[in-house]
Short mmCIF file of C-alpha atoms and ligand atoms in Angstrom, two decimals:
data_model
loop_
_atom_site.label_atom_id
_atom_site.label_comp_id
_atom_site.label_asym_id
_atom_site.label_seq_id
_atom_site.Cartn_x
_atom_site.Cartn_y
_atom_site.Cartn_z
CA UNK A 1 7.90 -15.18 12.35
CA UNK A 2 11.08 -13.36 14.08
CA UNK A 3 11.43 -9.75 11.57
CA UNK A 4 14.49 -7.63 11.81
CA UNK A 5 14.12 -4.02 10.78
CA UNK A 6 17.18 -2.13 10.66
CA UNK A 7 17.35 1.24 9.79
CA UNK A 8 19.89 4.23 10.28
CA UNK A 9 19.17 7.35 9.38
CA UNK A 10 16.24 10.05 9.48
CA UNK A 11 14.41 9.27 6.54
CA UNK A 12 14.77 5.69 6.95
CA UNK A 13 13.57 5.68 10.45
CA UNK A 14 10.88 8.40 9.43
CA UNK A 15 9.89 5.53 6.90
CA UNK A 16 10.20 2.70 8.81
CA UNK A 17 8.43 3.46 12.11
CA UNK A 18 4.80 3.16 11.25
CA UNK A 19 5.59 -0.30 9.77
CA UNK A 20 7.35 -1.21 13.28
CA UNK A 21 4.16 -0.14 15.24
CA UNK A 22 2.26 -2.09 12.81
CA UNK A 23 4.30 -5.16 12.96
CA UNK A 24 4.22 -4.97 16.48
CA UNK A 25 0.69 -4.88 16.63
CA UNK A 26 0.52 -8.91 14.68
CA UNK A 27 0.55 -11.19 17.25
CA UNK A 28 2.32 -14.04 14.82
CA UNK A 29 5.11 -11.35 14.52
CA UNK A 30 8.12 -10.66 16.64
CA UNK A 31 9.44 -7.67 15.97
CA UNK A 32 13.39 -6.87 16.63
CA UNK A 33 14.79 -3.51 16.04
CA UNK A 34 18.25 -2.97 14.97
CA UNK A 35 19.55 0.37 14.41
CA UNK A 36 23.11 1.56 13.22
CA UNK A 37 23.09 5.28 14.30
CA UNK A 38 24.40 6.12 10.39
CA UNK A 39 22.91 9.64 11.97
CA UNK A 40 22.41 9.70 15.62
CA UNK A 41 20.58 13.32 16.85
CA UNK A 42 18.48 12.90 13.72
CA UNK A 43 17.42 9.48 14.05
CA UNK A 44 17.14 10.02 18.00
CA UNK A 45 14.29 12.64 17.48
CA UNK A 46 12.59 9.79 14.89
CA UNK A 47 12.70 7.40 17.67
CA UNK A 48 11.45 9.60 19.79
CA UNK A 49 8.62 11.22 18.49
CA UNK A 50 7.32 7.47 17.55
CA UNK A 51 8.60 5.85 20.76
CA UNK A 52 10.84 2.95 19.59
CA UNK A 53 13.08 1.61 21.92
CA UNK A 54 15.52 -0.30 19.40
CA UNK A 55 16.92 -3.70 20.99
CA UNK A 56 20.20 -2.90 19.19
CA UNK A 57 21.87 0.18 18.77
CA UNK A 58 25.57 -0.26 16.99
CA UNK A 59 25.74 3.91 17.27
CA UNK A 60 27.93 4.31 14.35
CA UNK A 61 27.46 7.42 13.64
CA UNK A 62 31.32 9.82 13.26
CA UNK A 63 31.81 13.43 12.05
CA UNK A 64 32.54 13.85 8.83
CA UNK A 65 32.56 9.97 8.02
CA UNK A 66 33.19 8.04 4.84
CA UNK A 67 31.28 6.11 2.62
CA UNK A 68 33.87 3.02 2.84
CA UNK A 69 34.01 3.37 6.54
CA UNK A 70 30.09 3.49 7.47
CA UNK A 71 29.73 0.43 5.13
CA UNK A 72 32.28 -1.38 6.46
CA UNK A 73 31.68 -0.52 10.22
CA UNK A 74 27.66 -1.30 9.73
CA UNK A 75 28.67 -4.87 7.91
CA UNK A 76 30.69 -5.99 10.42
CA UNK A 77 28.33 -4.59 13.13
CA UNK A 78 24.97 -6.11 11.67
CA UNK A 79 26.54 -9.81 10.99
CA UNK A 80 27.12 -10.91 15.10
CA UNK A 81 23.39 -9.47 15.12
CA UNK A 82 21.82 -11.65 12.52
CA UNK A 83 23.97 -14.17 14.08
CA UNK A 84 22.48 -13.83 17.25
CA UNK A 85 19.06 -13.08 16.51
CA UNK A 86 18.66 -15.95 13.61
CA UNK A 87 15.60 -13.56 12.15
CA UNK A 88 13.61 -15.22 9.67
CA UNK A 89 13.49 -11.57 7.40
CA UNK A 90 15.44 -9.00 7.29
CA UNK A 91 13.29 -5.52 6.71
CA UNK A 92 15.65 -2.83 5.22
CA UNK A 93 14.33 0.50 3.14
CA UNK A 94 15.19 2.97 0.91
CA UNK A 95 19.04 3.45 -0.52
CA UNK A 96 21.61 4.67 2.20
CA UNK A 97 24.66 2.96 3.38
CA UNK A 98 22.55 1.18 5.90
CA UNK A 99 20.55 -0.25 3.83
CA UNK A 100 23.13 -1.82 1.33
CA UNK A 101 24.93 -3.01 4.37
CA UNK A 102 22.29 -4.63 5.65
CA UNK A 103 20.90 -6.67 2.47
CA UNK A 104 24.32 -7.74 2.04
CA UNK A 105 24.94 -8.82 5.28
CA UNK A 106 21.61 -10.46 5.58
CA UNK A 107 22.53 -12.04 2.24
CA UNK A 108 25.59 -13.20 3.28
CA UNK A 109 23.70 -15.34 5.83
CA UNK A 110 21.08 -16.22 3.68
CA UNK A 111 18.87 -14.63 5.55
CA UNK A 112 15.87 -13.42 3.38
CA UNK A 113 15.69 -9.70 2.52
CA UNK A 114 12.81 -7.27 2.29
CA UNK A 115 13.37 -4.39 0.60
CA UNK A 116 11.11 -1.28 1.61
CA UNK A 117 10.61 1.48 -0.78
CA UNK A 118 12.11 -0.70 -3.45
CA UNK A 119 12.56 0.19 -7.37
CA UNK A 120 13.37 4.02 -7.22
CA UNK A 121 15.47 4.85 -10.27
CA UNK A 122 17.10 8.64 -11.51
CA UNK A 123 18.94 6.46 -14.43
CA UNK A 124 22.40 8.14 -13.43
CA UNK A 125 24.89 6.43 -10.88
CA UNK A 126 26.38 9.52 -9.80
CA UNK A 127 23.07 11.45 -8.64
CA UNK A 128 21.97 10.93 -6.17
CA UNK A 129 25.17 9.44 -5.21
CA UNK A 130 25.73 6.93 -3.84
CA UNK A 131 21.88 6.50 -3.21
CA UNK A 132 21.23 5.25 -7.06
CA UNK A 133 23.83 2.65 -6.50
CA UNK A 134 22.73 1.55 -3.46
CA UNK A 135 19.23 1.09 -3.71
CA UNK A 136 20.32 -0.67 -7.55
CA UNK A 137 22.28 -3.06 -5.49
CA UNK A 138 19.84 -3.68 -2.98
CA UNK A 139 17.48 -5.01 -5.43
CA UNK A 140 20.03 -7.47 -6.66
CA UNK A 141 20.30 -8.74 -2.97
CA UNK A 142 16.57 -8.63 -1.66
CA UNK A 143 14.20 -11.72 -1.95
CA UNK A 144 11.02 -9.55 -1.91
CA UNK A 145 10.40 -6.00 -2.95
CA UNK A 146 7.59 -3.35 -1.63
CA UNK A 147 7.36 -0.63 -4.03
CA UNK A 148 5.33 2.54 -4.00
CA UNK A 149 4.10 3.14 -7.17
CA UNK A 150 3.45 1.32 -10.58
CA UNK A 151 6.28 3.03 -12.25
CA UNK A 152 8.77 1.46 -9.39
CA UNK A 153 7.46 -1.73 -10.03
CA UNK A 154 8.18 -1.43 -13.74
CA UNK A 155 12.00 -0.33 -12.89
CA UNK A 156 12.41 -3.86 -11.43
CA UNK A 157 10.78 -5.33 -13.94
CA UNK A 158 12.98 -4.10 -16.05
CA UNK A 159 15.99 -5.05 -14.39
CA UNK A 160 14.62 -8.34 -14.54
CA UNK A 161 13.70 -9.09 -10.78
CA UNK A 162 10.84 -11.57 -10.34
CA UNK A 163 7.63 -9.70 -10.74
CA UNK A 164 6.22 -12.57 -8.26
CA UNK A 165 8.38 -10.87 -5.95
CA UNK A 166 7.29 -7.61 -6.31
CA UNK A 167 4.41 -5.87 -3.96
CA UNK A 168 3.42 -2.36 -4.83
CA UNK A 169 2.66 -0.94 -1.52
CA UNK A 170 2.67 2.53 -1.55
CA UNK A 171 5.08 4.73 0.21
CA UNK A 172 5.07 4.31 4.21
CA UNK A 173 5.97 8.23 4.37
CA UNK A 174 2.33 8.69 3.74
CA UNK A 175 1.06 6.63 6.35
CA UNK A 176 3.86 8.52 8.30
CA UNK A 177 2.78 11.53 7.45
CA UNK A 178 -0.91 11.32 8.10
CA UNK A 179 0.15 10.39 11.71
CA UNK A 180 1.40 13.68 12.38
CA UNK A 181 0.40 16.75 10.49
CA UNK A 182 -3.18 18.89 11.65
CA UNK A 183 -4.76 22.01 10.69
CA UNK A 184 -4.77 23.05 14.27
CA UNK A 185 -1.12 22.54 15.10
CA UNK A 186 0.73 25.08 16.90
CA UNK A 187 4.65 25.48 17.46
CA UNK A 188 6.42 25.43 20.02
CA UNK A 189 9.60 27.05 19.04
CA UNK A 190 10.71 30.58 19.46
CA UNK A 191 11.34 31.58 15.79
CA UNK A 192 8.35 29.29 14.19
CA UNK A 193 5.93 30.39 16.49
CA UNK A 194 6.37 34.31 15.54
CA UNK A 195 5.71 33.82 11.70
CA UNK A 196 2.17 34.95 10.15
CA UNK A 197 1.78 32.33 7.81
CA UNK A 198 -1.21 33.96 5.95
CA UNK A 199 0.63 37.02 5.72
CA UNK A 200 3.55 35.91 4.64
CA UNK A 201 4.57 33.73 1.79
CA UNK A 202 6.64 30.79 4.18
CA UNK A 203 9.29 28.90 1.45
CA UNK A 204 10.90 25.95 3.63
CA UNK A 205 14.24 25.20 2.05
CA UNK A 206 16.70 21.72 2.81
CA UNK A 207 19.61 20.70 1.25
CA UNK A 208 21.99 18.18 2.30
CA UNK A 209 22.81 15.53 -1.00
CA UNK A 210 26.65 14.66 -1.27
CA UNK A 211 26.31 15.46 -4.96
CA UNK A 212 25.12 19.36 -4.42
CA UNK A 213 28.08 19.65 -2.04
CA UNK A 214 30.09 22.85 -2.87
CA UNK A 215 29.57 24.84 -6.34
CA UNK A 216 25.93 23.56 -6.18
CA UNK A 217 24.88 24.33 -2.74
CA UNK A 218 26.57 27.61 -2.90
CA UNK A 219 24.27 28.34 -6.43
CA UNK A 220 21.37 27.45 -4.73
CA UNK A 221 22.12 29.46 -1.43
CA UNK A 222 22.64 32.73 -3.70
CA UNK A 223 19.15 32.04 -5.19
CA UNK A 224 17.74 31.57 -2.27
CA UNK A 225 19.44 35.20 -1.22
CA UNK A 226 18.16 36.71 -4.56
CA UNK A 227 14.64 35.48 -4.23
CA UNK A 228 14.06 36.60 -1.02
CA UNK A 229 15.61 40.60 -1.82
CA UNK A 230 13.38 40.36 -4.67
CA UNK A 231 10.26 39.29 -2.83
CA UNK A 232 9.38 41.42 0.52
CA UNK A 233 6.55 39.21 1.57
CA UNK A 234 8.87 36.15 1.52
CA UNK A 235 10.16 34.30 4.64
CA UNK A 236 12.57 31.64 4.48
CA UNK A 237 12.61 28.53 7.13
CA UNK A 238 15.81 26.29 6.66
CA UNK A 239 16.84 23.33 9.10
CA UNK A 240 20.08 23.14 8.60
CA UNK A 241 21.24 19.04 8.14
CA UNK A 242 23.65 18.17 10.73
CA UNK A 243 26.37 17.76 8.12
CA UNK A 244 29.05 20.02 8.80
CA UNK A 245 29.61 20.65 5.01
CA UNK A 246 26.51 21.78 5.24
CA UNK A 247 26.14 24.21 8.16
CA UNK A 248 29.25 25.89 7.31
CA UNK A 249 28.36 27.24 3.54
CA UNK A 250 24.75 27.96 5.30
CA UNK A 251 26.38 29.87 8.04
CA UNK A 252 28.96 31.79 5.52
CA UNK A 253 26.18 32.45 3.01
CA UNK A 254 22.91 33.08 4.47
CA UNK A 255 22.77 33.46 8.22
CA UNK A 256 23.20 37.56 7.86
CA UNK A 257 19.88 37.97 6.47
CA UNK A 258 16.43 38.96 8.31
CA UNK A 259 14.74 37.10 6.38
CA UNK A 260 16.10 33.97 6.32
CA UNK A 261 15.94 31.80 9.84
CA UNK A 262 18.86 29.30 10.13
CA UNK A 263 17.16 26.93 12.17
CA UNK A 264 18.02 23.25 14.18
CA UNK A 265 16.45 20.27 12.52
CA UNK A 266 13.23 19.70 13.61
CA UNK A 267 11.47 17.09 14.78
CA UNK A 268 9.28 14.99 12.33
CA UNK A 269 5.84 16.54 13.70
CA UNK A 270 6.98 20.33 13.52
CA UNK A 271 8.34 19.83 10.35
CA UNK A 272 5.46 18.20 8.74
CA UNK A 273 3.73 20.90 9.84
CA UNK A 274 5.84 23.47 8.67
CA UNK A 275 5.22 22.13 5.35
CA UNK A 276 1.68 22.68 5.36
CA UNK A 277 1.61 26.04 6.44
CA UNK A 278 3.97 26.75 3.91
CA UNK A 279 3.89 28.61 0.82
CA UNK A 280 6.11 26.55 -1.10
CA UNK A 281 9.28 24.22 -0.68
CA UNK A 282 13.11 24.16 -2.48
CA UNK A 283 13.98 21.12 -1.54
CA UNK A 284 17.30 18.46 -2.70
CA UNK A 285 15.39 15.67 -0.38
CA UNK A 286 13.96 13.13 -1.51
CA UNK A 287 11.07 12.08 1.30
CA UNK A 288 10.23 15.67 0.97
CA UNK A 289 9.15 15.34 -2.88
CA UNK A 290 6.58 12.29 -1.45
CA UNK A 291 5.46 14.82 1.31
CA UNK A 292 4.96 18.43 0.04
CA UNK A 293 2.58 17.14 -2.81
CA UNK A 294 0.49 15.10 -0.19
CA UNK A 295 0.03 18.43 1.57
CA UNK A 296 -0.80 20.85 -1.80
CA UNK A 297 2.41 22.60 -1.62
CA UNK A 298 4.33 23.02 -4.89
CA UNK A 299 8.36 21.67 -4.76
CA UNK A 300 11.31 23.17 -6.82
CA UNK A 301 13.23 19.99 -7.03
CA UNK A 302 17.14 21.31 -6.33
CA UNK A 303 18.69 18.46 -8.16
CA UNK A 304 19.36 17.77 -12.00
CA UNK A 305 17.43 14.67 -11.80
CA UNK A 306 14.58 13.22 -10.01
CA UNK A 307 13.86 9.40 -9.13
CA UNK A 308 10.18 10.54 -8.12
CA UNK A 309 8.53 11.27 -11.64
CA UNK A 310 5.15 10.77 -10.35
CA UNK A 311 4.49 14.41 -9.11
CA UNK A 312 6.54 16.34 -11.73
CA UNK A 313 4.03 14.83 -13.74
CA UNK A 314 0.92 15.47 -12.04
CA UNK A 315 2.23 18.97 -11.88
CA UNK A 316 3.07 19.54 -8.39
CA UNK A 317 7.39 19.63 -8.66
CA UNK A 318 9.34 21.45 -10.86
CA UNK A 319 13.26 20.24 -11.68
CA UNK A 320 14.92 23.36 -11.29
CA UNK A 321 18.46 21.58 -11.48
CA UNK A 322 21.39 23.19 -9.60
CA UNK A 323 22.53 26.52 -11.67
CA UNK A 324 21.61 30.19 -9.62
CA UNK A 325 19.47 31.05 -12.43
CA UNK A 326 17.17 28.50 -13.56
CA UNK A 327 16.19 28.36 -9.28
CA UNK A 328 15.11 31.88 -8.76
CA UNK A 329 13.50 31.74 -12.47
CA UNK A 330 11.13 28.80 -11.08
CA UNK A 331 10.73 29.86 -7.69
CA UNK A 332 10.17 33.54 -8.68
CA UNK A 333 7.61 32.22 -11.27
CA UNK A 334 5.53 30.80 -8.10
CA UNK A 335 6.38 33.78 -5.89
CA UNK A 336 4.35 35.94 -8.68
CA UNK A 337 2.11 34.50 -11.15
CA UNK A 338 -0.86 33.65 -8.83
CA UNK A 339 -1.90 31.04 -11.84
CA UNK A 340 0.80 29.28 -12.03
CA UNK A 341 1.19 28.78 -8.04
CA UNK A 342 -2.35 27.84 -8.28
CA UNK A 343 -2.03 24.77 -10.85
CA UNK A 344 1.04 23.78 -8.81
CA UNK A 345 -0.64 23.48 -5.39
CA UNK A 346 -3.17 20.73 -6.19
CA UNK A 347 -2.39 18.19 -3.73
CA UNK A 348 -1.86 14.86 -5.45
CA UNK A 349 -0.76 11.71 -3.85
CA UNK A 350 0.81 9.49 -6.26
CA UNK A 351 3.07 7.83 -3.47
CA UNK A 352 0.00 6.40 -1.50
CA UNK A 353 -3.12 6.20 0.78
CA UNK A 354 -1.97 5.98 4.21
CA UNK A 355 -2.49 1.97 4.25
CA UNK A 356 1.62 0.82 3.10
CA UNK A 357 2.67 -0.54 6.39
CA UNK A 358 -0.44 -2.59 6.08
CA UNK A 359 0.00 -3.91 2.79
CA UNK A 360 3.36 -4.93 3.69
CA UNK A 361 2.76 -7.29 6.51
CA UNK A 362 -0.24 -8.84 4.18
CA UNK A 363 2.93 -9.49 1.69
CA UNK A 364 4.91 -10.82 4.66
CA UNK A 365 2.23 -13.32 5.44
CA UNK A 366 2.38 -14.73 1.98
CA UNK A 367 5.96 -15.55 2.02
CA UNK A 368 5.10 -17.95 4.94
CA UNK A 369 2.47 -20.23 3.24
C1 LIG B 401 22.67 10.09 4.35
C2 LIG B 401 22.14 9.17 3.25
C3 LIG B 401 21.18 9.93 2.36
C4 LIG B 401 20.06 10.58 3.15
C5 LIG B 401 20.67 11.44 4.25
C6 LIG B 401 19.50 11.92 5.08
C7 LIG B 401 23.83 7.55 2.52
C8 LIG B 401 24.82 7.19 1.50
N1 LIG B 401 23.24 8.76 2.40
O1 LIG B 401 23.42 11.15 3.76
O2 LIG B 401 20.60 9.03 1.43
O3 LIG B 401 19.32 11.41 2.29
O4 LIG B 401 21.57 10.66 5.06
O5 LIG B 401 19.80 12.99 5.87
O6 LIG B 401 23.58 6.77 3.42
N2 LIG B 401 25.41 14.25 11.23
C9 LIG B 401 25.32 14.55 12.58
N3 LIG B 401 24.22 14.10 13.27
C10 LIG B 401 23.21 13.40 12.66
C11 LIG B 401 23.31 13.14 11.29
C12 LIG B 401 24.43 13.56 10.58
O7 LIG B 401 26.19 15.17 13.15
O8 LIG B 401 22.24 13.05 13.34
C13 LIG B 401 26.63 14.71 10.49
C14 LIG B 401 27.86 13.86 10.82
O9 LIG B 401 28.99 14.68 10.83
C15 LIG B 401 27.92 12.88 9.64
C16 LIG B 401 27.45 13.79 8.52
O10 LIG B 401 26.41 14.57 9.09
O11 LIG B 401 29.22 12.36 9.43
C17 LIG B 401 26.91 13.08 7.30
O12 LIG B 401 26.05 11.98 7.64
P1 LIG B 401 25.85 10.77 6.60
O13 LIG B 401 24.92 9.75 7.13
O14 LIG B 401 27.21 10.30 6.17
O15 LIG B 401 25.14 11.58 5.44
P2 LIG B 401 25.00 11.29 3.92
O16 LIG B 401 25.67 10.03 3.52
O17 LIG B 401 25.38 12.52 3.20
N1 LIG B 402 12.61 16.21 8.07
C1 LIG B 402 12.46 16.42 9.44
N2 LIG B 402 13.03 17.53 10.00
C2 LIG B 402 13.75 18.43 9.27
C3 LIG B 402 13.92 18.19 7.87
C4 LIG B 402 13.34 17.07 7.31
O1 LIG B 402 11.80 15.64 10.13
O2 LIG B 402 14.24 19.41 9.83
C5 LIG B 402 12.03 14.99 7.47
C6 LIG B 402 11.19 15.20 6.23
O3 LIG B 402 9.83 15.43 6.57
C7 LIG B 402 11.37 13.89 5.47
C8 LIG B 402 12.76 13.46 5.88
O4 LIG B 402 13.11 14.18 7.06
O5 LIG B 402 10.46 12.89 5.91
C9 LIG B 402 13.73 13.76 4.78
O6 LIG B 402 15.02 13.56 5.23
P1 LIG B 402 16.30 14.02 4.42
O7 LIG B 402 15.95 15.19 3.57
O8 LIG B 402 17.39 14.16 5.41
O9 LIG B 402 16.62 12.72 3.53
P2 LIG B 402 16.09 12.19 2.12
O10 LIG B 402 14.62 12.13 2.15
O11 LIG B 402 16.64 13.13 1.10
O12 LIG B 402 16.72 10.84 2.01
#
């Protein structure tokens, strides 16, 4: 059986590359990589730190590019593939403009789709945009579904996809994760490597979604400002996404500040890490709310909306939403009441036991008899 997995982005390829080393590891499977380059220094240190060499590389990756022209470029770009590699699956994951592009260009071929990660729902189009859509979309053009949880399952269900279809899996993050984060790890990095993590109370903060570009990224940067003049013992750790939407507003509104370290992205071990030596996470991502819980560390969600319900029910992430106040109330509420921080940092694992990739290829096997 000949599998494409395409991917193009960080948390696609952070996703996707323990299921590659699996799948290479079948002997029945041949295993073809195809990667657009959506995001190219970010999905370079992926590929990297999990050594995949992909066979095809369409490097599509421009400054300050546009939803139309990513899809467009990556449709075109994927179609002589398929054509030329005649797969007999398609593997595609998550909800980013790689991923619609290539179910729908797999589709067009008739090419059966997998769909990784499969059935995540916030119930609003617009947030996260265009991710809701996409992933929506992609369930509409895939032939066989892995979701993580029972709740995921249920959102197909309910939008009437063929529960024979339909594999709950776990998330892959978690086998990901378990790859790569120790108690013993040590930085190597001139600003990580100088922190006292007991002493200090470490909050690692990301932010990138389209949606929280401008007014909302500029309320939660004065939080984050606020929280950490009200709170001495408080260091703050943020990689700053590529995006230059991003780095600018980070540079104009927080890089002036000795507390707060303006850092390059890191790579997938380092950060991993960074989240379990931390104190707490604020957080827009969305891999991050599967991660932080796995590790005990309590997540103010920096979004109105969440499609991961499964820890802000077990307790472990808080919506905070997007407005100055409500995000220095919550994190401020963990930065001092030693009871509440202590409910929150129960490490539950709702997205999985490590074992996704290999659940998958059992579900790939079926499709064959
Ligand atoms: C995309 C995904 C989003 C995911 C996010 C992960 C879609 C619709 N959105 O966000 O789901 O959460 O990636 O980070 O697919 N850039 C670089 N180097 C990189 C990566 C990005 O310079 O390695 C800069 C480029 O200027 C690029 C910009 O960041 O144009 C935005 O990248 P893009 O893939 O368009 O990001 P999003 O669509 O916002
Ligand atoms: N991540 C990383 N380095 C960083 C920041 C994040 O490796 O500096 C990882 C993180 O552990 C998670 C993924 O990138 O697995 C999340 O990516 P992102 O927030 O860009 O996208 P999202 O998950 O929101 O789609």
């Amino acid at each position: 059986m000949k599998i494409l997995v395409l991917f193009g982005t960080r948390p696609e390829a952070i996703k996707m590359a323990p299921l590659v080393k699996a799948l290479e590891r079948e002997e029945d499977m041949e295993v073809v990589v195809c990667v657009t380059a959506q995001h190219r220094e970010m999905l370079d240190q992926v590929l990297e730190v999990f050594q995949i060499k992909p066979q095809y590389d369409l490097n599509l990756m421009q400054h300050g590019q546009t939803l139309s022209q990513i899809t467009s470029r990556a449709l075109v770009g994927i179609e002589s593939i398929l054509k030329n590699e005649k797969p007999d699956l398609v593997l595609v994951h998550g909800d980013t403009t790689t991923t619609l592009s290539g179910a729908l260009a797999a589709f067009y071929q008739q090419i059966p789709v997998g769909h990784v990660e499969a059935g995540l729902r916030s119930g609003n189009p617009y947030s996260p945009y265009p991710e809701e859509m996409n992933r929506m979309l992609a369930s509409k053009l895939a032939t066989v579904h892995f979701a993580a949880t029972e709740g995921n399952v249920d959102n197909l269900i309910k939008e009437g996809i063929n529960p024979q279809t339909i594999y709950k899996t776990g998330n892959t993050v978690i086998d990901a994760l378990m790859s790569v984060v120790t108690p013993e790890y040590v930085f190597k990095h001139s600003i990580l490597d100088k922190i006292d993590y007991n002493a200090k109370k470490v909050i690692v903060l990301t932010a990138h979604r389209r949606e929280n570009q401008g007014t909302p990224m500029v309320n939660i940067f004065t939080a984050v400002r606020e929280v950490v003049d009200a709170n001495p013992d408080v260091e703050v750790v943020f990689p700053v996404h590529l995006n230059p939407k991003v780095r600018d507003l980070a540079q104009t509104l927080l890089s002036d500040h000795s507390r707060i370290h303006l850092i390059e992205p890191l790579e997938y071990e380092p950060f991993a890490n960074l989240i379990g030596k931390s104190y707490l996470i604020l957080t827009d991502s969305g891999g991050i709310q599967e991660e932080a819980p796995a590790l005990g560390k309590p997540v103010v969600v920096l979004r109105t909306e969440t499609e991961r319900p499964e820890a802000v029910e077990a307790g472990t992430v808080v919506i905070a939403g997007v407005e100055k106040d409500a995000i220095v109330t919550e994190t401020n509420r963990l930065l001092q009441d030693a009871s509440h921080y202590k409910q929150m940092s129960g490490a539950v694992n709702p997205y999985g036991d490590g074992t996704a990739c290999e659940k998958i290829i059992r579900s790939i096997y079926k499709l064959r008899v």
